[in-house]
PDB file of C-alpha atoms in Angstrom:
ATOM      1  CA  MET A  18       0.000   0.000   0.000  1.00  0.00           C
ATOM      2  CA  MET A  19       1.335   3.439  -0.975  1.00  0.00           C
ATOM      3  CA  GLU A  20       1.914   5.901   1.840  1.00  0.00           C
ATOM      4  CA  HIS A  21      -0.480   8.821   1.971  1.00  0.00           C
ATOM      5  CA  VAL A  22       0.684  12.152   0.570  1.00  0.00           C
ATOM      6  CA  PHE A  23      -0.093  15.574   2.082  1.00  0.00           C
ATOM      7  CA  VAL A  24       0.524  18.732   0.011  1.00  0.00           C
ATOM      8  CA  VAL A  25       0.747  22.112   1.784  1.00  0.00           C
ATOM      9  CA  THR A  26       0.964  25.446  -0.039  1.00  0.00           C
ATOM     10  CA  GLY A  27       2.419  28.464   1.724  1.00  0.00           C
ATOM     11  CA  ALA A  28       4.546  26.006   3.682  1.00  0.00           C
ATOM     12  CA  SER A  29       7.673  28.118   4.189  1.00  0.00           C
ATOM     13  CA  ARG A  30       6.468  29.615   7.478  1.00  0.00           C
ATOM     14  CA  GLY A  31       3.574  30.112   9.880  1.00  0.00           C
ATOM     15  CA  ILE A  32       0.492  27.908   9.604  1.00  0.00           C
ATOM     16  CA  GLY A  33       1.784  26.086   6.543  1.00  0.00           C
ATOM     17  CA  ALA A  34       5.124  25.137   8.078  1.00  0.00           C
ATOM     18  CA  ALA A  35       3.500  24.056  11.344  1.00  0.00           C
ATOM     19  CA  THR A  36       0.887  21.944   9.588  1.00  0.00           C
ATOM     20  CA  ALA A  37       3.498  20.307   7.362  1.00  0.00           C
ATOM     21  CA  ALA A  38       5.522  19.320  10.439  1.00  0.00           C
ATOM     22  CA  LEU A  39       2.465  17.874  12.172  1.00  0.00           C
ATOM     23  CA  ALA A  40       1.493  15.954   9.044  1.00  0.00           C
ATOM     24  CA  ALA A  41       4.988  14.469   8.859  1.00  0.00           C
ATOM     25  CA  ASP A  42       4.734  13.447  12.526  1.00  0.00           C
ATOM     26  CA  ALA A  43       1.397  11.787  11.710  1.00  0.00           C
ATOM     27  CA  GLY A  44       3.093   9.593   9.105  1.00  0.00           C
ATOM     28  CA  TYR A  45       2.334  11.379   5.842  1.00  0.00           C
ATOM     29  CA  ARG A  46       4.762  11.995   3.034  1.00  0.00           C
ATOM     30  CA  VAL A  47       4.688  15.786   2.921  1.00  0.00           C
ATOM     31  CA  VAL A  48       5.121  18.231   0.044  1.00  0.00           C
ATOM     32  CA  ARG A  49       6.032  21.685   1.375  1.00  0.00           C
ATOM     33  CA  ALA A  50       5.237  24.100  -1.459  1.00  0.00           C
ATOM     34  CA  SER A  51       6.031  27.812  -1.513  1.00  0.00           C
ATOM     35  CA  ARG A  52       7.267  30.576  -3.787  1.00  0.00           C
ATOM     36  CA  SER A  53      10.608  30.695  -1.980  1.00  0.00           C
ATOM     37  CA  ALA A  54      11.331  26.959  -1.745  1.00  0.00           C
ATOM     38  CA  GLU A  55      14.616  25.524  -2.923  1.00  0.00           C
ATOM     39  CA  GLU A  56      13.699  22.285  -4.707  1.00  0.00           C
ATOM     40  CA  SER A  57      14.682  19.259  -2.643  1.00  0.00           C
ATOM     41  CA  VAL A  58      13.106  15.795  -2.747  1.00  0.00           C
ATOM     42  CA  GLY A  59      13.604  13.109  -0.126  1.00  0.00           C
ATOM     43  CA  ASP A  60      11.845   9.830   0.602  1.00  0.00           C
ATOM     44  CA  ARG A  61       9.246  11.418   2.904  1.00  0.00           C
ATOM     45  CA  GLY A  62       9.638  15.168   2.470  1.00  0.00           C
ATOM     46  CA  TRP A  63       9.661  17.395  -0.581  1.00  0.00           C
ATOM     47  CA  ASP A  64      10.328  21.127  -0.717  1.00  0.00           C
ATOM     48  CA  ALA A  65       8.692  22.263  -3.952  1.00  0.00           C
ATOM     49  CA  LYS A  66       8.704  25.637  -5.635  1.00  0.00           C
ATOM     50  CA  CYS A  67       5.169  26.772  -6.519  1.00  0.00           C
ATOM     51  CA  ASP A  68       3.479  30.118  -7.100  1.00  0.00           C
ATOM     52  CA  VAL A  69      -0.232  29.620  -6.419  1.00  0.00           C
ATOM     53  CA  SER A  70      -1.104  32.781  -8.340  1.00  0.00           C
ATOM     54  CA  SER A  71      -0.041  30.926 -11.514  1.00  0.00           C
ATOM     55  CA  TRP A  72      -2.320  28.195 -12.821  1.00  0.00           C
ATOM     56  CA  ASP A  73       0.551  26.613 -14.753  1.00  0.00           C
ATOM     57  CA  SER A  74       2.719  26.465 -11.624  1.00  0.00           C
ATOM     58  CA  VAL A  75       0.026  24.810  -9.496  1.00  0.00           C
ATOM     59  CA  GLN A  76      -0.968  22.351 -12.209  1.00  0.00           C
ATOM     60  CA  GLU A  77       2.660  21.364 -12.713  1.00  0.00           C
ATOM     61  CA  LEU A  78       3.143  20.809  -8.974  1.00  0.00           C
ATOM     62  CA  MET A  79       0.196  18.419  -8.659  1.00  0.00           C
ATOM     63  CA  SER A  80       1.278  16.529 -11.766  1.00  0.00           C
ATOM     64  CA  ARG A  81       4.841  16.153 -10.455  1.00  0.00           C
ATOM     65  CA  VAL A  82       3.707  14.968  -7.039  1.00  0.00           C
ATOM     66  CA  GLU A  83       1.308  12.336  -8.344  1.00  0.00           C
ATOM     67  CA  SER A  84       3.836  11.161 -10.921  1.00  0.00           C
ATOM     68  CA  ARG A  85       6.641  10.757  -8.361  1.00  0.00           C
ATOM     69  CA  TRP A  86       4.732   9.551  -5.295  1.00  0.00           C
ATOM     70  CA  GLY A  87       1.757   7.904  -6.992  1.00  0.00           C
ATOM     71  CA  ARG A  88      -1.094   9.671  -5.212  1.00  0.00           C
ATOM     72  CA  ILE A  89      -2.297  12.796  -3.408  1.00  0.00           C
ATOM     73  CA  ASP A  90      -4.479  12.336  -0.334  1.00  0.00           C
ATOM     74  CA  VAL A  91      -4.647  15.751   1.337  1.00  0.00           C
ATOM     75  CA  VAL A  92      -4.163  19.211  -0.142  1.00  0.00           C
ATOM     76  CA  PHE A  93      -4.012  22.175   2.213  1.00  0.00           C
ATOM     77  CA  ALA A  94      -4.573  25.355   0.162  1.00  0.00           C
ATOM     78  CA  ASN A  95      -3.003  27.670   2.692  1.00  0.00           C
ATOM     79  CA  ALA A  96      -0.873  30.200   0.783  1.00  0.00           C
ATOM     80  CA  GLY A  97      -1.994  33.788   1.302  1.00  0.00           C
ATOM     81  CA  VAL A  98      -0.835  37.353   1.799  1.00  0.00           C
ATOM     82  CA  SER A  99      -2.215  40.427   3.522  1.00  0.00           C
ATOM     83  CA  VAL A 100      -1.891  44.184   3.045  1.00  0.00           C
ATOM     84  CA  ASP A 101      -3.652  46.999   4.884  1.00  0.00           C
ATOM     85  CA  THR A 102      -6.302  48.763   2.809  1.00  0.00           C
ATOM     86  CA  SER A 103      -8.735  51.658   2.963  1.00  0.00           C
ATOM     87  CA  PHE A 104     -11.468  52.633   0.530  1.00  0.00           C
ATOM     88  CA  VAL A 105     -11.811  56.219   1.786  1.00  0.00           C
ATOM     89  CA  SER A 106      -8.265  57.391   2.509  1.00  0.00           C
ATOM     90  CA  ASP A 107      -4.608  56.962   1.587  1.00  0.00           C
ATOM     91  CA  ALA A 108      -3.988  54.763   4.638  1.00  0.00           C
ATOM     92  CA  GLY A 109      -2.437  51.407   3.908  1.00  0.00           C
ATOM     93  CA  ALA A 110      -1.232  50.006   0.609  1.00  0.00           C
ATOM     94  CA  LYS A 111      -1.927  51.773  -2.676  1.00  0.00           C
ATOM     95  CA  PRO A 112      -4.697  50.208  -4.791  1.00  0.00           C
ATOM     96  CA  SER A 113      -2.084  49.253  -7.378  1.00  0.00           C
ATOM     97  CA  GLU A 114      -0.608  46.956  -4.718  1.00  0.00           C
ATOM     98  CA  TRP A 115      -3.862  45.108  -3.969  1.00  0.00           C
ATOM     99  CA  THR A 116      -3.873  42.818  -6.998  1.00  0.00           C
ATOM    100  CA  ASP A 117      -1.294  40.329  -5.745  1.00  0.00           C
ATOM    101  CA  MET A 118      -3.253  39.799  -2.526  1.00  0.00           C
ATOM    102  CA  VAL A 119      -6.548  39.197  -4.309  1.00  0.00           C
ATOM    103  CA  VAL A 120      -5.044  36.842  -6.885  1.00  0.00           C
ATOM    104  CA  THR A 121      -3.026  34.924  -4.277  1.00  0.00           C
ATOM    105  CA  ASN A 122      -5.840  34.682  -1.729  1.00  0.00           C
ATOM    106  CA  VAL A 123      -8.728  33.914  -4.097  1.00  0.00           C
ATOM    107  CA  CYS A 124      -7.388  32.586  -7.398  1.00  0.00           C
ATOM    108  CA  GLY A 125      -4.616  30.695  -5.581  1.00  0.00           C
ATOM    109  CA  PRO A 126      -6.943  28.364  -3.644  1.00  0.00           C
ATOM    110  CA  ALA A 127      -9.230  28.061  -6.663  1.00  0.00           C
ATOM    111  CA  PHE A 128      -6.309  27.073  -8.905  1.00  0.00           C
ATOM    112  CA  THR A 129      -5.058  24.679  -6.223  1.00  0.00           C
ATOM    113  CA  ALA A 130      -8.444  23.006  -5.921  1.00  0.00           C
ATOM    114  CA  ARG A 131      -8.881  22.639  -9.681  1.00  0.00           C
ATOM    115  CA  ALA A 132      -5.386  21.200 -10.109  1.00  0.00           C
ATOM    116  CA  ALA A 133      -5.717  18.803  -7.170  1.00  0.00           C
ATOM    117  CA  MET A 134      -9.266  17.509  -7.585  1.00  0.00           C
ATOM    118  CA  PRO A 135      -8.536  14.816 -10.199  1.00  0.00           C
ATOM    119  CA  ALA A 136      -5.928  13.240  -7.904  1.00  0.00           C
ATOM    120  CA  LEU A 137      -8.113  13.693  -4.815  1.00  0.00           C
ATOM    121  CA  MET A 138     -11.030  12.008  -6.579  1.00  0.00           C
ATOM    122  CA  ARG A 139      -8.797   9.061  -7.401  1.00  0.00           C
ATOM    123  CA  SER A 140      -7.688   8.724  -3.765  1.00  0.00           C
ATOM    124  CA  GLY A 141     -10.941   9.701  -2.040  1.00  0.00           C
ATOM    125  CA  GLY A 142      -8.942  12.531  -0.516  1.00  0.00           C
ATOM    126  CA  HIS A 143      -9.429  15.760   1.384  1.00  0.00           C
ATOM    127  CA  LEU A 144      -9.155  19.428   0.385  1.00  0.00           C
ATOM    128  CA  VAL A 145      -8.569  21.949   3.192  1.00  0.00           C
ATOM    129  CA  LEU A 146      -8.597  25.711   2.668  1.00  0.00           C
ATOM    130  CA  THR A 147      -7.375  28.452   4.997  1.00  0.00           C
ATOM    131  CA  GLY A 148     -10.093  31.003   5.538  1.00  0.00           C
ATOM    132  CA  SER A 149     -10.189  33.422   8.461  1.00  0.00           C
ATOM    133  CA  ALA A 150     -12.388  34.623  11.287  1.00  0.00           C
ATOM    134  CA  ALA A 151     -12.063  37.948   9.437  1.00  0.00           C
ATOM    135  CA  GLY A 152     -14.135  36.362   6.675  1.00  0.00           C
ATOM    136  CA  ARG A 153     -17.152  35.968   8.937  1.00  0.00           C
ATOM    137  CA  GLY A 154     -17.852  39.582   9.868  1.00  0.00           C
ATOM    138  CA  VAL A 155     -17.475  43.155   8.662  1.00  0.00           C
ATOM    139  CA  ARG A 156     -13.988  44.665   8.925  1.00  0.00           C
ATOM    140  CA  PRO A 157     -14.162  48.327   7.811  1.00  0.00           C
ATOM    141  CA  GLY A 158     -12.009  49.024   4.775  1.00  0.00           C
ATOM    142  CA  ASN A 159     -10.472  45.558   4.875  1.00  0.00           C
ATOM    143  CA  LEU A 160     -10.012  43.941   1.460  1.00  0.00           C
ATOM    144  CA  TYR A 161      -8.152  41.010   3.049  1.00  0.00           C
ATOM    145  CA  SER A 162     -11.334  40.213   4.972  1.00  0.00           C
ATOM    146  CA  ALA A 163     -13.272  40.220   1.695  1.00  0.00           C
ATOM    147  CA  THR A 164     -10.849  37.697   0.171  1.00  0.00           C
ATOM    148  CA  LYS A 165     -11.498  35.412   3.132  1.00  0.00           C
ATOM    149  CA  TRP A 166     -15.255  35.800   2.688  1.00  0.00           C
ATOM    150  CA  ALA A 167     -14.551  34.521  -0.815  1.00  0.00           C
ATOM    151  CA  ILE A 168     -12.809  31.432   0.565  1.00  0.00           C
ATOM    152  CA  THR A 169     -15.908  30.455   2.550  1.00  0.00           C
ATOM    153  CA  GLY A 170     -17.969  30.674  -0.627  1.00  0.00           C
ATOM    154  CA  LEU A 171     -15.311  28.839  -2.624  1.00  0.00           C
ATOM    155  CA  ALA A 172     -15.240  25.934  -0.166  1.00  0.00           C
ATOM    156  CA  GLN A 173     -19.016  25.642  -0.317  1.00  0.00           C
ATOM    157  CA  ALA A 174     -19.010  25.725  -4.116  1.00  0.00           C
ATOM    158  CA  ILE A 175     -16.346  23.026  -4.335  1.00  0.00           C
ATOM    159  CA  ARG A 176     -18.076  20.851  -1.753  1.00  0.00           C
ATOM    160  CA  ALA A 177     -21.375  21.097  -3.622  1.00  0.00           C
ATOM    161  CA  GLU A 178     -19.771  20.088  -6.912  1.00  0.00           C
ATOM    162  CA  ALA A 179     -17.774  17.283  -5.259  1.00  0.00           C
ATOM    163  CA  VAL A 180     -20.847  15.474  -3.910  1.00  0.00           C
ATOM    164  CA  GLY A 181     -20.582  11.841  -4.946  1.00  0.00           C
ATOM    165  CA  THR A 182     -16.831  11.950  -5.630  1.00  0.00           C
ATOM    166  CA  GLY A 183     -15.724  10.885  -2.135  1.00  0.00           C
ATOM    167  CA  VAL A 184     -13.683  14.076  -1.683  1.00  0.00           C
ATOM    168  CA  ARG A 185     -14.147  15.956   1.583  1.00  0.00           C
ATOM    169  CA  VAL A 186     -13.773  19.751   1.817  1.00  0.00           C
ATOM    170  CA  THR A 187     -12.947  21.736   4.964  1.00  0.00           C
ATOM    171  CA  VAL A 188     -12.414  25.451   5.497  1.00  0.00           C
ATOM    172  CA  VAL A 189     -10.415  26.376   8.617  1.00  0.00           C
ATOM    173  CA  GLN A 190     -11.090  29.903   9.881  1.00  0.00           C
ATOM    174  CA  PRO A 191      -8.470  31.049  12.395  1.00  0.00           C
ATOM    175  CA  GLY A 192      -8.584  34.142  14.492  1.00  0.00           C
ATOM    176  CA  LEU A 193      -5.377  36.086  15.111  1.00  0.00           C
ATOM    177  CA  VAL A 194      -2.326  33.848  14.647  1.00  0.00           C
ATOM    178  CA  ASP A 195       1.177  34.636  15.888  1.00  0.00           C
ATOM    179  CA  THR A 196       2.950  35.154  12.555  1.00  0.00           C
ATOM    180  CA  ASP A 197       4.983  37.943  10.985  1.00  0.00           C
ATOM    181  CA  ALA A 198       1.810  39.232   9.304  1.00  0.00           C
ATOM    182  CA  ILE A 199       0.332  40.650  12.512  1.00  0.00           C
ATOM    183  CA  PRO A 200      -0.262  44.410  12.275  1.00  0.00           C
ATOM    184  CA  ALA A 201       1.464  46.488  14.928  1.00  0.00           C
ATOM    185  CA  SER A 202      -1.912  47.665  16.239  1.00  0.00           C
ATOM    186  CA  ARG A 203      -2.725  44.086  17.337  1.00  0.00           C
ATOM    187  CA  ALA A 204       0.648  43.055  18.753  1.00  0.00           C
ATOM    188  CA  ALA A 205      -0.731  42.828  22.303  1.00  0.00           C
ATOM    189  CA  ASP A 206      -3.920  40.912  21.380  1.00  0.00           C
ATOM    190  CA  PRO A 207      -4.387  37.219  22.262  1.00  0.00           C
ATOM    191  CA  LYS A 208      -2.949  34.970  19.552  1.00  0.00           C
ATOM    192  CA  LEU A 209      -3.052  31.384  18.388  1.00  0.00           C
ATOM    193  CA  ALA A 210       0.201  29.563  17.712  1.00  0.00           C
ATOM    194  CA  PRO A 211       0.517  28.281  14.127  1.00  0.00           C
ATOM    195  CA  GLU A 212       0.534  24.752  15.583  1.00  0.00           C
ATOM    196  CA  ASP A 213      -2.938  25.365  17.049  1.00  0.00           C
ATOM    197  CA  VAL A 214      -4.295  25.809  13.535  1.00  0.00           C
ATOM    198  CA  GLY A 215      -2.262  22.863  12.278  1.00  0.00           C
ATOM    199  CA  ARG A 216      -3.852  20.602  14.884  1.00  0.00           C
ATOM    200  CA  ALA A 217      -7.281  21.711  13.690  1.00  0.00           C
ATOM    201  CA  VAL A 218      -6.334  20.735  10.143  1.00  0.00           C
ATOM    202  CA  LEU A 219      -5.060  17.322  11.274  1.00  0.00           C
ATOM    203  CA  TYR A 220      -8.259  16.820  13.285  1.00  0.00           C
ATOM    204  CA  ALA A 221     -10.384  17.337  10.179  1.00  0.00           C
ATOM    205  CA  VAL A 222      -8.362  15.066   7.931  1.00  0.00           C
ATOM    206  CA  SER A 223      -8.097  12.306  10.549  1.00  0.00           C
ATOM    207  CA  GLN A 224     -11.849  11.720  10.720  1.00  0.00           C
ATOM    208  CA  PRO A 225     -13.377   8.557   9.199  1.00  0.00           C
ATOM    209  CA  SER A 226     -14.093   8.770   5.467  1.00  0.00           C
ATOM    210  CA  THR A 227     -17.805   9.001   6.307  1.00  0.00           C
ATOM    211  CA  VAL A 228     -17.276  12.278   8.212  1.00  0.00           C
ATOM    212  CA  ASP A 229     -16.863  15.601   6.389  1.00  0.00           C
ATOM    213  CA  VAL A 230     -15.899  18.439   8.745  1.00  0.00           C
ATOM    214  CA  ASN A 231     -17.147  21.423   6.737  1.00  0.00           C
ATOM    215  CA  GLU A 232     -15.895  24.368   8.826  1.00  0.00           C
ATOM    216  CA  ILE A 233     -13.651  24.939  11.827  1.00  0.00           C
ATOM    217  CA  LEU A 234     -13.675  28.381  13.485  1.00  0.00           C
ATOM    218  CA  ILE A 235     -10.809  28.700  15.961  1.00  0.00           C
ATOM    219  CA  ARG A 236      -9.901  31.814  17.937  1.00  0.00           C
ATOM    220  CA  PRO A 237      -7.446  32.415  20.775  1.00  0.00           C
ATOM    221  CA  THR A 238      -9.058  32.561  24.176  1.00  0.00           C
ATOM    222  CA  GLY A 239     -10.021  36.170  24.856  1.00  0.00           C
ATOM    223  CA  GLN A 240     -10.233  37.368  21.248  1.00  0.00           C
ATOM    224  CA  ALA A 241     -13.343  39.438  20.671  1.00  0.00           C
ATOM    225  CA  ALA A 242     -15.640  38.140  17.915  1.00  0.00           C
ATOM    226  CA  HIS A 243     -15.441  41.431  15.984  1.00  0.00           C
ATOM    227  CA  ARG A 244     -11.618  41.396  15.794  1.00  0.00           C
TER     228      ARG A 244
END
């Protein structure tokens, strides 16, 4: 029997790196994909260069993984970026700088899902997407929040189309996580560790094949619902 394969995008740091490490500990062969990766393939771990904003790059990654390791069982579409925005003032990034965030955060998971689904249907696998608690409520002037609203809708659309294929779809929606993307204004707020989110991902994918965990909302103790 072939060993199960777990692909993580945005795996160079934060949630992606933590989840990849936990998946390896759980016995998976792990593909750690990121824009900055230096290509390196071992028996159980693979650092793979991939830009999720490029359909060709994502499609090539999934093809290479299935060709080399014979299957793909879990894909964690985690890669994302954040910039501060405002629709009424010059605060934050200029509108010309917003495009990369929108393409990475919305097209990236969509491209990842489309590229991975054929392999996941063959294995009866699991697609996990990183959403955000910020995608469940109004955040004034926050385009990042809107991209995470999109991920909730994307997960639901994929799940609806995947009915009957055996593929499970989960969106994980973390609150504030202790990464280098935290704005200075929230430095003192309660935070999750990246490993906290990784454990939520492993919980979802470890359920019996008859159980589809649709959504996981996870916040640090003490975080207000509107933050």
